[in-house]
Coordinates of C-alpha atoms in Angstrom, one line a residue:
X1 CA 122.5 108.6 112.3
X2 CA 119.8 108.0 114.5
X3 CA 118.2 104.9 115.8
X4 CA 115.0 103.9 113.8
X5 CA 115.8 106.1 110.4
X6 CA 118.0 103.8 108.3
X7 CA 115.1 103.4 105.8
X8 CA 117.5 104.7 103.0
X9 CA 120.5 102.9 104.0
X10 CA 120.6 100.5 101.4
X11 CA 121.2 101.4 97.5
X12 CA 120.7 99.4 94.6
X13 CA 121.7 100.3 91.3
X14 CA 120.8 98.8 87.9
X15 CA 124.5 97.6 87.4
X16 CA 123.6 95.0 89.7
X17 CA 125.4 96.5 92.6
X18 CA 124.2 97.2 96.1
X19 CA 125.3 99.8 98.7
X20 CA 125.1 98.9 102.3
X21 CA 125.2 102.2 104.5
X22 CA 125.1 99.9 107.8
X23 CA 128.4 99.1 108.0
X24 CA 131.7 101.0 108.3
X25 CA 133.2 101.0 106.1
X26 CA 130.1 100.9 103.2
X27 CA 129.5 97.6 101.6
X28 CA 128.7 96.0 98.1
X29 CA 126.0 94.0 97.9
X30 CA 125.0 92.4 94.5
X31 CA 121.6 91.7 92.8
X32 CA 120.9 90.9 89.1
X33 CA 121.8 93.5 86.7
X34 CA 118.9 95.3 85.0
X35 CA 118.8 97.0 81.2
X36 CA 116.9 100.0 82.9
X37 CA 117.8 103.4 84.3
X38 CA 115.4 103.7 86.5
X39 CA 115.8 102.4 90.5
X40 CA 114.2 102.9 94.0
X41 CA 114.6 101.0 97.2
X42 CA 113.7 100.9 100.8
X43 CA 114.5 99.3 104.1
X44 CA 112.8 99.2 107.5
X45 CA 113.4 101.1 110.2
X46 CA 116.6 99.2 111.4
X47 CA 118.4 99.3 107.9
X48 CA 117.5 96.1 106.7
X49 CA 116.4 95.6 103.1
X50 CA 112.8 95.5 102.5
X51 CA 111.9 96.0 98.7
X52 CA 113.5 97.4 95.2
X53 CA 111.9 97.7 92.1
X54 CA 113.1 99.1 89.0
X55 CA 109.5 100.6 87.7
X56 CA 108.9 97.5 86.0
X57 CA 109.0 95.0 88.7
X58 CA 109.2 94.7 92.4
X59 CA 111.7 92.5 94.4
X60 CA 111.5 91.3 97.9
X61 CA 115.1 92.4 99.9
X62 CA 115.8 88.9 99.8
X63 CA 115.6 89.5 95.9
X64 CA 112.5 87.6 94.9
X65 CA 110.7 89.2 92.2
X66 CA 107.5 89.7 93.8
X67 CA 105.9 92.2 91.3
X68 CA 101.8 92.0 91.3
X69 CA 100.4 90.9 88.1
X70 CA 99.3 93.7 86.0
X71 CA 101.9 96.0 87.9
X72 CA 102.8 98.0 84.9
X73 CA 102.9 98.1 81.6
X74 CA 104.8 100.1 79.3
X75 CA 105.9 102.4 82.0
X76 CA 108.2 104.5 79.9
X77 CA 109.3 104.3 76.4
X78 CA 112.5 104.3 77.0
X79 CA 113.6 100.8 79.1
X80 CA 117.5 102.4 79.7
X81 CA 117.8 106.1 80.2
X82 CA 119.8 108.1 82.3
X83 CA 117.5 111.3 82.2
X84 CA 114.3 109.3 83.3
X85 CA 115.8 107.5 86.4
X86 CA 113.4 109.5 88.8
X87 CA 110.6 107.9 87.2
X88 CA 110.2 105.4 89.9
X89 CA 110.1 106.6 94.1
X90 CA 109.4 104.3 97.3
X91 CA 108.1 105.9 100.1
X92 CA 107.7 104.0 103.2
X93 CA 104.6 105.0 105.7
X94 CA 104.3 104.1 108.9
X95 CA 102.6 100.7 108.1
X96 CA 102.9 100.9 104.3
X97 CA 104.9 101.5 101.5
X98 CA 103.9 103.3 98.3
X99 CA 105.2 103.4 95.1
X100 CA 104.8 106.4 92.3
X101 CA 106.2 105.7 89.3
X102 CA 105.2 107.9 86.3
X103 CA 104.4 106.4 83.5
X104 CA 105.1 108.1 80.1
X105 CA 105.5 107.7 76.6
X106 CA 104.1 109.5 73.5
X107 CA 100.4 109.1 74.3
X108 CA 100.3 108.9 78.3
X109 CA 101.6 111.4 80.9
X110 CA 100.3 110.0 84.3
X111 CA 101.4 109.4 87.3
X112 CA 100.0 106.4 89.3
X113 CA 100.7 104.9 93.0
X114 CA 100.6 101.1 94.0
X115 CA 100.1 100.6 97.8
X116 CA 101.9 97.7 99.7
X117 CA 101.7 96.3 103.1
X118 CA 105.0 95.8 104.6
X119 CA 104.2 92.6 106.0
X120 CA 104.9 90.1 102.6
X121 CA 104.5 93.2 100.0
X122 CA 100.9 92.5 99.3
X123 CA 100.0 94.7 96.7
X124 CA 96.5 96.9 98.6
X125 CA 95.6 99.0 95.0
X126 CA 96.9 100.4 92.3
X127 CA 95.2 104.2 91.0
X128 CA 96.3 107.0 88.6
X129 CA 96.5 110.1 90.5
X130 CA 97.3 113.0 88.1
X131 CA 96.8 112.7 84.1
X132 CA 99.0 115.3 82.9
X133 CA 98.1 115.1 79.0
X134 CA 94.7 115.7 79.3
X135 CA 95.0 118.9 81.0
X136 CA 97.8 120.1 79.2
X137 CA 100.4 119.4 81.1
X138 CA 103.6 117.2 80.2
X139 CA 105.3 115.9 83.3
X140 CA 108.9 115.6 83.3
X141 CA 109.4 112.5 85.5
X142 CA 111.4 114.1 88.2
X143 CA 109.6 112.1 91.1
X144 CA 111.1 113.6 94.7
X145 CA 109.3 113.0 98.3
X146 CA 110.1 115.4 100.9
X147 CA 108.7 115.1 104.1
X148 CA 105.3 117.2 105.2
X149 CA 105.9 119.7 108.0
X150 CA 104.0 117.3 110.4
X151 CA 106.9 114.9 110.2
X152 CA 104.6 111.9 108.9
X153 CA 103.3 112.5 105.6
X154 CA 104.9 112.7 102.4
X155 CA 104.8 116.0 99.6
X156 CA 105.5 114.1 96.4
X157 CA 106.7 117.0 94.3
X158 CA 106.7 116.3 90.7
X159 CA 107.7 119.2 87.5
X160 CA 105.9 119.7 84.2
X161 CA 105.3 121.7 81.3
X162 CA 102.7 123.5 80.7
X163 CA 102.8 122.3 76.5
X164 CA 102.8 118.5 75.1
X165 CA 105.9 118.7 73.2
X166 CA 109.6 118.0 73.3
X167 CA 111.8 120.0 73.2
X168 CA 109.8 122.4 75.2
X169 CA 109.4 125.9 73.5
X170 CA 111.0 129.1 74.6
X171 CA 108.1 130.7 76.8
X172 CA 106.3 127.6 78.4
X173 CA 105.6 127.7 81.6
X174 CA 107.2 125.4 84.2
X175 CA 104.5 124.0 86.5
X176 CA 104.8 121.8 89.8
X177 CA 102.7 119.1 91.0
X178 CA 103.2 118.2 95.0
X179 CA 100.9 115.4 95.9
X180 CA 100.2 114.6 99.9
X181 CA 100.5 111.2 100.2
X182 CA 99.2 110.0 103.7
X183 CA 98.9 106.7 105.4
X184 CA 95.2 106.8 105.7
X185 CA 94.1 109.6 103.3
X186 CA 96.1 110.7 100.6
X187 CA 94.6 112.9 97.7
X188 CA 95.8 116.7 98.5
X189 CA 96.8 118.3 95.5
X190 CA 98.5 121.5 95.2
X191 CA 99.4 122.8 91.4
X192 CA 102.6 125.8 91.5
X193 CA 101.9 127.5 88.5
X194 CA 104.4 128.5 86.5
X195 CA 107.0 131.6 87.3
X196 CA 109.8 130.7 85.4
X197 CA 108.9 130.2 81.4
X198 CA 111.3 127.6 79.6
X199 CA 114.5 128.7 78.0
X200 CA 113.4 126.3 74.8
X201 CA 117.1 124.8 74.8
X202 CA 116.2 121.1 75.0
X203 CA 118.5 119.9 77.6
X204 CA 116.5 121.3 80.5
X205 CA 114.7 117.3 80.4
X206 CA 117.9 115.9 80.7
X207 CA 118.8 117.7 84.8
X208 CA 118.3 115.8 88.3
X209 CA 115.7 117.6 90.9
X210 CA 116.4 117.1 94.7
X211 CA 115.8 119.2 97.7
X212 CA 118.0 120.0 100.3
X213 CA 118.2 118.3 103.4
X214 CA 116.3 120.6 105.7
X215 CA 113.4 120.7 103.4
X216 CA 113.6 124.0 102.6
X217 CA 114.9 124.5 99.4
X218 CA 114.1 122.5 95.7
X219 CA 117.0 122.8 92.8
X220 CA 116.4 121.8 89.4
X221 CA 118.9 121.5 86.7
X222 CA 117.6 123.3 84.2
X223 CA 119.6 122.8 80.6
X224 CA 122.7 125.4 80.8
X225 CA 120.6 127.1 84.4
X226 CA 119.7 125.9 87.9
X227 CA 116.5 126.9 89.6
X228 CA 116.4 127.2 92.6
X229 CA 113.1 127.5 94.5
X230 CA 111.9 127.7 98.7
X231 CA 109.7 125.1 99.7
X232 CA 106.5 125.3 101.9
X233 CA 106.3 121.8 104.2
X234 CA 103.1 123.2 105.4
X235 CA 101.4 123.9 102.0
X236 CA 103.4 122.0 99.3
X237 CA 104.3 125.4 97.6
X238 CA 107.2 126.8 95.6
X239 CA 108.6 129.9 95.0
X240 CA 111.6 130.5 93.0
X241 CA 114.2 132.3 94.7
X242 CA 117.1 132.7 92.3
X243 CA 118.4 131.6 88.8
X244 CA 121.8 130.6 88.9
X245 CA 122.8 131.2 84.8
X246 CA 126.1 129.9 82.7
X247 CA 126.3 126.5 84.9
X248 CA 127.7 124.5 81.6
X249 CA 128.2 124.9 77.6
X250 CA 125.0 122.4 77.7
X251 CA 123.4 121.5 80.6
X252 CA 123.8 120.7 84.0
X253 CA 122.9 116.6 85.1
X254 CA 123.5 115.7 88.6
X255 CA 123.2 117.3 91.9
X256 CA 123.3 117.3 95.5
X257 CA 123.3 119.3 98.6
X258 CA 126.2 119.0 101.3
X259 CA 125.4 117.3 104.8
X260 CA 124.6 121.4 106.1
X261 CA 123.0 122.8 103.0
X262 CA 125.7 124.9 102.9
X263 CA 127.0 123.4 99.2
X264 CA 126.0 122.8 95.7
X265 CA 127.3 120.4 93.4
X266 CA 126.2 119.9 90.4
X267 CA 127.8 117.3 87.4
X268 CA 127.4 119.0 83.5
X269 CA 126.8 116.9 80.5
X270 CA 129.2 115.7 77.9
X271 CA 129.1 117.2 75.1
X272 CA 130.9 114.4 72.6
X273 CA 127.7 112.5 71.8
X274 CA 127.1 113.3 68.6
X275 CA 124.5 116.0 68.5
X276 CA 127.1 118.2 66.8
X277 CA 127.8 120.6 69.6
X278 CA 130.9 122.6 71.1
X279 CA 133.2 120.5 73.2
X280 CA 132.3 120.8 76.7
X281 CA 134.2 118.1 78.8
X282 CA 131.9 116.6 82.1
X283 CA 132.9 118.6 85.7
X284 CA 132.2 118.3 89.0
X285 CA 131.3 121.9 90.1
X286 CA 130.5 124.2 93.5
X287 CA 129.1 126.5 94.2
X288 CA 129.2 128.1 97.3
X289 CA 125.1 129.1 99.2
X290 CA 127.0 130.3 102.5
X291 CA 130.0 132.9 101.3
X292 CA 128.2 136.3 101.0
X293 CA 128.6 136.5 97.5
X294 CA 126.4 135.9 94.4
X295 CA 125.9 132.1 94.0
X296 CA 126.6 132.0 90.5
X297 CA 130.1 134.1 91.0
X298 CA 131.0 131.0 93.0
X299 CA 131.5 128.1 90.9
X300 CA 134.6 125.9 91.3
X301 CA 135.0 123.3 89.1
X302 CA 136.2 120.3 91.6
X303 CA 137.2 118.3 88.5
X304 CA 137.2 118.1 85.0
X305 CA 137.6 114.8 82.7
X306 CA 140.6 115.1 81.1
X307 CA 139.0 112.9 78.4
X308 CA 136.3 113.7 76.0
X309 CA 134.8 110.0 75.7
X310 CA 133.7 109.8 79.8
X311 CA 130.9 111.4 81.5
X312 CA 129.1 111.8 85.3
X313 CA 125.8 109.7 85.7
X314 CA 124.8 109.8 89.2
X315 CA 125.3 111.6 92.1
X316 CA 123.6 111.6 95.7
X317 CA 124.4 112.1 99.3
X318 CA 124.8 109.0 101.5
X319 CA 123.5 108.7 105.1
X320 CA 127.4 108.9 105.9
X321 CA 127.6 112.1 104.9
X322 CA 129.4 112.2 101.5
X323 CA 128.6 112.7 98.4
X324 CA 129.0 109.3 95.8
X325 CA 129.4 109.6 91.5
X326 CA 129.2 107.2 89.5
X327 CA 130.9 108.3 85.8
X328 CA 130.2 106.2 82.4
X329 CA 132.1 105.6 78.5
X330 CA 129.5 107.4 76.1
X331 CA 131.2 106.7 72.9
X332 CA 129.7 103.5 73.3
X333 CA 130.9 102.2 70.1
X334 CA 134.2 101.5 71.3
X335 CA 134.4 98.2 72.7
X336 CA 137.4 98.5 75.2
X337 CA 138.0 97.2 78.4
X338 CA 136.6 98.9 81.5
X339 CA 138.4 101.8 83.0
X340 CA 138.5 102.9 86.7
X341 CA 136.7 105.2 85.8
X342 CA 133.8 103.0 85.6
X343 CA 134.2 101.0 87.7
X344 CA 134.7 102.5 91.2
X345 CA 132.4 104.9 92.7
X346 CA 133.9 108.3 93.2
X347 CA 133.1 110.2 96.9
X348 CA 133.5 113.5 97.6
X349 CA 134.3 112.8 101.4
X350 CA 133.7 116.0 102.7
X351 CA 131.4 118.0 100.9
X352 CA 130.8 120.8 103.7
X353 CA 134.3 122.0 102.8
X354 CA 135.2 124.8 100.4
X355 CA 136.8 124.1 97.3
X356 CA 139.8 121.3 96.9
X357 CA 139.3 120.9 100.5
X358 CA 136.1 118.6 99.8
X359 CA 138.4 115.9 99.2
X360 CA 137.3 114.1 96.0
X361 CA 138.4 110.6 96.0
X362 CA 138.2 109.3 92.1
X363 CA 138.4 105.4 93.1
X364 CA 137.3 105.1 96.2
X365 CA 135.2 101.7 96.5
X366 CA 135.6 99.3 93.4
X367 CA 132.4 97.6 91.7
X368 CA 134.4 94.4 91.0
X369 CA 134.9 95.0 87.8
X370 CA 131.2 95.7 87.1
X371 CA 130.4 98.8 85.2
X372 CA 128.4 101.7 87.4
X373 CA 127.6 103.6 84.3
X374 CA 123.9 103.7 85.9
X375 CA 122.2 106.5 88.0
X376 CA 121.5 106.3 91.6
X377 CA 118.4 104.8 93.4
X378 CA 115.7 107.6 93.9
X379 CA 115.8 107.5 97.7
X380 CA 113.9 110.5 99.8
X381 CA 115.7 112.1 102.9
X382 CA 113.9 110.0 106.2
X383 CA 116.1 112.0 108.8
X384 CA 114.3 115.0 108.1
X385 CA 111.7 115.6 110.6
X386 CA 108.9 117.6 111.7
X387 CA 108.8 121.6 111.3
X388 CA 109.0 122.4 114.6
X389 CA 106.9 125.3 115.6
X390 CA 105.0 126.0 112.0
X391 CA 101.7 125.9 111.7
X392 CA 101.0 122.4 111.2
X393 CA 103.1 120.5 113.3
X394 CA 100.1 119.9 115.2
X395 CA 97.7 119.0 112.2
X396 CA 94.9 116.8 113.7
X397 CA 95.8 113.0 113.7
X398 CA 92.5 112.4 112.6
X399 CA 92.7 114.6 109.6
X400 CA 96.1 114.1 108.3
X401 CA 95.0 116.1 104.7
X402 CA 92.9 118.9 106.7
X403 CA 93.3 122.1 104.4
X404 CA 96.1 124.0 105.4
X405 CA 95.9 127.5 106.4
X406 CA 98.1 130.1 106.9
X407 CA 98.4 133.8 108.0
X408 CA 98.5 135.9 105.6
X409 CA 102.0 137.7 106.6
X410 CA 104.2 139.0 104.0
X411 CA 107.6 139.6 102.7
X412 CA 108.4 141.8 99.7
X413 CA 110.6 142.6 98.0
X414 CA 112.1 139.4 97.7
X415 CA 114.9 138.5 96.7
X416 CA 116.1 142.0 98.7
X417 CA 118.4 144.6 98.0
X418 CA 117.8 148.0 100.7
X419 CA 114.9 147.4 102.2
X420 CA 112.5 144.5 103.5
X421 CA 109.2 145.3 103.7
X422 CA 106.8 143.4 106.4
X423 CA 103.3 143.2 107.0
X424 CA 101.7 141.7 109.9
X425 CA 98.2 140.7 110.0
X426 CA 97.6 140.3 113.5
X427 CA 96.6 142.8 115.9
X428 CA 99.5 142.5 117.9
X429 CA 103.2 142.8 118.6
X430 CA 105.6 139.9 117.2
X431 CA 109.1 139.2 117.5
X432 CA 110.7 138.6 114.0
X433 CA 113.9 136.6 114.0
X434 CA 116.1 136.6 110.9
X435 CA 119.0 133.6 110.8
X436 CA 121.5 133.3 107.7
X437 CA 121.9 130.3 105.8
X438 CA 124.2 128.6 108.4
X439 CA 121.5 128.9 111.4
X440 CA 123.6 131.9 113.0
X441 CA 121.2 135.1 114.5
X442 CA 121.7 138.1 112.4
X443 CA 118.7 140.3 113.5
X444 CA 115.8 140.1 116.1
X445 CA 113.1 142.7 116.3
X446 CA 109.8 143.6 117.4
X447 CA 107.4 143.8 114.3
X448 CA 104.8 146.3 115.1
X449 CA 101.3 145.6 114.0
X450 CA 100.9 147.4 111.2
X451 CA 104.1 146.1 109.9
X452 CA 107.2 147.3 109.4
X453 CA 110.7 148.4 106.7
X454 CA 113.6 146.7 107.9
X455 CA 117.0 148.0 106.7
X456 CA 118.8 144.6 105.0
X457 CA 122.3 146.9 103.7
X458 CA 124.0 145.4 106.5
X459 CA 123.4 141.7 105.3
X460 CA 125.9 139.5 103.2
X461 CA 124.3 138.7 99.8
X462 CA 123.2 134.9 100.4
X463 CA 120.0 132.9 102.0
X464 CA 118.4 133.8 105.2
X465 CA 115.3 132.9 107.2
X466 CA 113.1 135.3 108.5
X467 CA 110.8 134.0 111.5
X468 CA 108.3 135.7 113.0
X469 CA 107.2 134.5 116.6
X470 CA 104.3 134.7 118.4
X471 CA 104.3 133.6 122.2
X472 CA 107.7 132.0 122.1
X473 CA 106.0 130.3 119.1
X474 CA 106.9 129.9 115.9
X475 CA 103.4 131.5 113.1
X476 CA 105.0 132.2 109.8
X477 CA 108.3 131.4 108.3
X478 CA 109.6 132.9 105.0
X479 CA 113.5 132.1 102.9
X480 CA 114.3 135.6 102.0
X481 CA 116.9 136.5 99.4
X482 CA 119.8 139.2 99.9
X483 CA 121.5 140.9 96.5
X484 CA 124.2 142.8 96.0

């Protein structure tokens, strides 16, 4: 890891327990336990813990509860559930830190931002930035920051529904908010309408939203689905790219990208809960975003409870590199005595790998007997950097929110089967560049200035990049989609 990015090196769940990612081996740290789902932290540049909060209250990394009056109230109906743990994000700035935390229950939808200075956590304001309700919108609490193509700023990316109800129907839309949150200027808004309607299940509220580590891509567990969608750095956009169908009898829950975005995992949902469904044990899957095949002929299940009574909470990449679980007792009438299960956090240890070869490690560092049956802290990815080369890694300093433009190249069909068609708007010769999901060269051309078909029967089915250079300079850059 690099000097001066250890901002997210330092966990805290609401079981009370800390990780420490400054060490080697990791750490435990304690705090207070807290009766809420819900948990974000950040440290300073150097790895050392700055602030915590659990959407309710804020506490100093010394663990001082240091919450401004008035902070919030009645963020979420709900004080303890699993599902709404994204409800709260800290993002530090270069002088500041920011906290979203979206505050919902029957009446409100909104999403609002308190401002701290670093320096003692003096609270600067506290504003609503979008009111879902009131435009018809319900937002689904899946908070995620990745960071703007210019390397400084933040897009807060945030999903909804176009409807007011749960469970959502079959047909609504699915609708993104990503915010621009700026150290001087925040306020840019940009709405992704919907291209993907609802499948009216009921368990799409209940899956995680993270984005890979480059930035690149979004994936959304989506009830018995994941959605996977590109990502514009430049303009906060979405597009979705493929739907990956039959993850799980009822719905997907966790999941993370490996260290090279070259693997999905994904945790399903229990079924034994009551709500009268077919038994469907929790897994660990893969699936497999680099092998040439279709993604969804891919899926490995890494592990399977061999009990019906246990379930996955959280799972999330660790600055070392591999992936940590945390798994939970849901028949939680049954006063027994911990298991190991619950107490040690599981760590796939080398999630680049295919299959068994992952290495999953089902006790790996114990809680001390404290039970981890808790999400992880919603923590945003600070070793991602600038987009080198796009059109706004040079955005004016000044005018960190300046309206983004881009040239209007294009793409289509996409995903691809035969034939790639590419227009180019400017009146001159580029060189178009087209890398596979693992950063290796498959194709370089000249693309002529009207534009050009470009054969793709020679490509693997999977994800590729398609560049387009001007100048030795990077203008446009589009995720293109190969099928069989």
């Amino acid at each position: 890891m690099a000097k001066g990015q250890k901002e997210g090196n330092n966990w805290v769940l609401s079981s009370g327990v800390g990780l420490d990612f400054n060490t080697i081996p990791t750490e435990l740290f304690y705090i207070a336990s807290q009766d809420t789902g819900m948990f974000s932290a950040v440290s300073d540049s150097e790895g050392a813990l700055l602030a915590y909060s659990n959407g309710f209250n804020i506490w100093n990394g010394d663990g001082e509860l240091v919450t401004p009056e008035g902070f919030v109230e009645d963020i979420i109906n709900l004080s303890w559930n699993t599902s709404n743990y994204q409800s709260i994000l800290i993002v530090k700035l270069e002088s500041s830190i920011s906290i979203l935390y979206a505050k919902y229950n029957v009446f409100e939808n909104d999403l609002y931002l308190a401002e701290l200075e670093e320096s003692g956590l003096n609270i600067i304001f506290q504003d609503s930035l979008i009111v879902g309700d009131e435009e018809g919108y319900w937002q689904q609490n899946r908070l995620i920051a990745i960071k703007h193509g210019n390397g400084r700023d933040w897009w807060i990316v945030n999903q909804a529904y176009l409807t007011t109800d749960w469970p959502t129907s079959d047909g609504d839309a699915i609708y993104f908010y990503s915010y621009l949150l700026a150290e001087n200027s925040s306020g840019h808004l940009v709405i992704n309408e919907g291209d993907y309607l609802s499948n009216g299940y009921g368990f799409e509220v209940m899956g995680e939203m993270i984005s890979s580590n480059n930035g690149d891509y979004i994936v959304k567990a989506h009830g018995k689905e994941l959605l996977l969608y590109s990502f514009d750095r430049c303009a906060g956009q979405l597009s979705l790219m493929e739907v990956i169908s039959d993850v799980d009898m009822i719905s997907g829950f966790g999941v993370a990208f490996s260290p090279d975005d070259s693997k999905l995992y994904v945790t399903t949902y229990s079924s034994f809960n009551g709500l009268g469904l077919p038994y469907s044990p929790s897994s660990i899957l893969q699936y497999c975003l680099d092998c040439g095949m279709d993604i969804a002929s891919t899926k490995d299940t890494i592990y399977q409870f061999p009990t019906k009574n246990f379930q996955f909470y959280g799972m999330k990449l660790g600055p070392d590199g591999k992936i940590y679980l945390t798994a939970g007792k849901i028949d939680l009438g049954v006063d027994d005595p911990l298991s190991d299960y619950q107490t040690h956090f599981w760590v796939i240890n080398h999630p680049d790998s295919l299959g068994a070869a992952c290495d999953l490690d089902t006790a790996s560092i114990s809680s001390g007997g404290r039970d981890l049956s808790s999400s992880f802290p919603n923590i945003p990815n600070y070793q991602l950097g600038s987009w080198r080369g796009s059109p706004c890694d040079t955005l004016d300093d000044t005018n960190p929110v300046a309206e983004l433009t881009s040239l209007p190249f294009k793409a289509y069909p996409n995903p691809v089967q035969d034939y790639l068609y590419i227009d180019n708007p400017l009146q001159t010769t580029c060189q178009a560049v087209v890398y596979n999901a693992m950063g290796q060269e498959v194709e370089r051309f000249d693309l002529e200035q009207a534009g050009q078909t470009v054969s793709t029967t020679s490509w693997p089915t999977g994800f590729y990049q398609l560049i387009i250079q001007q100048h030795n300079h990077i203008v446009w850059r589009q995720s293109v989609v190969k099928m069989e």
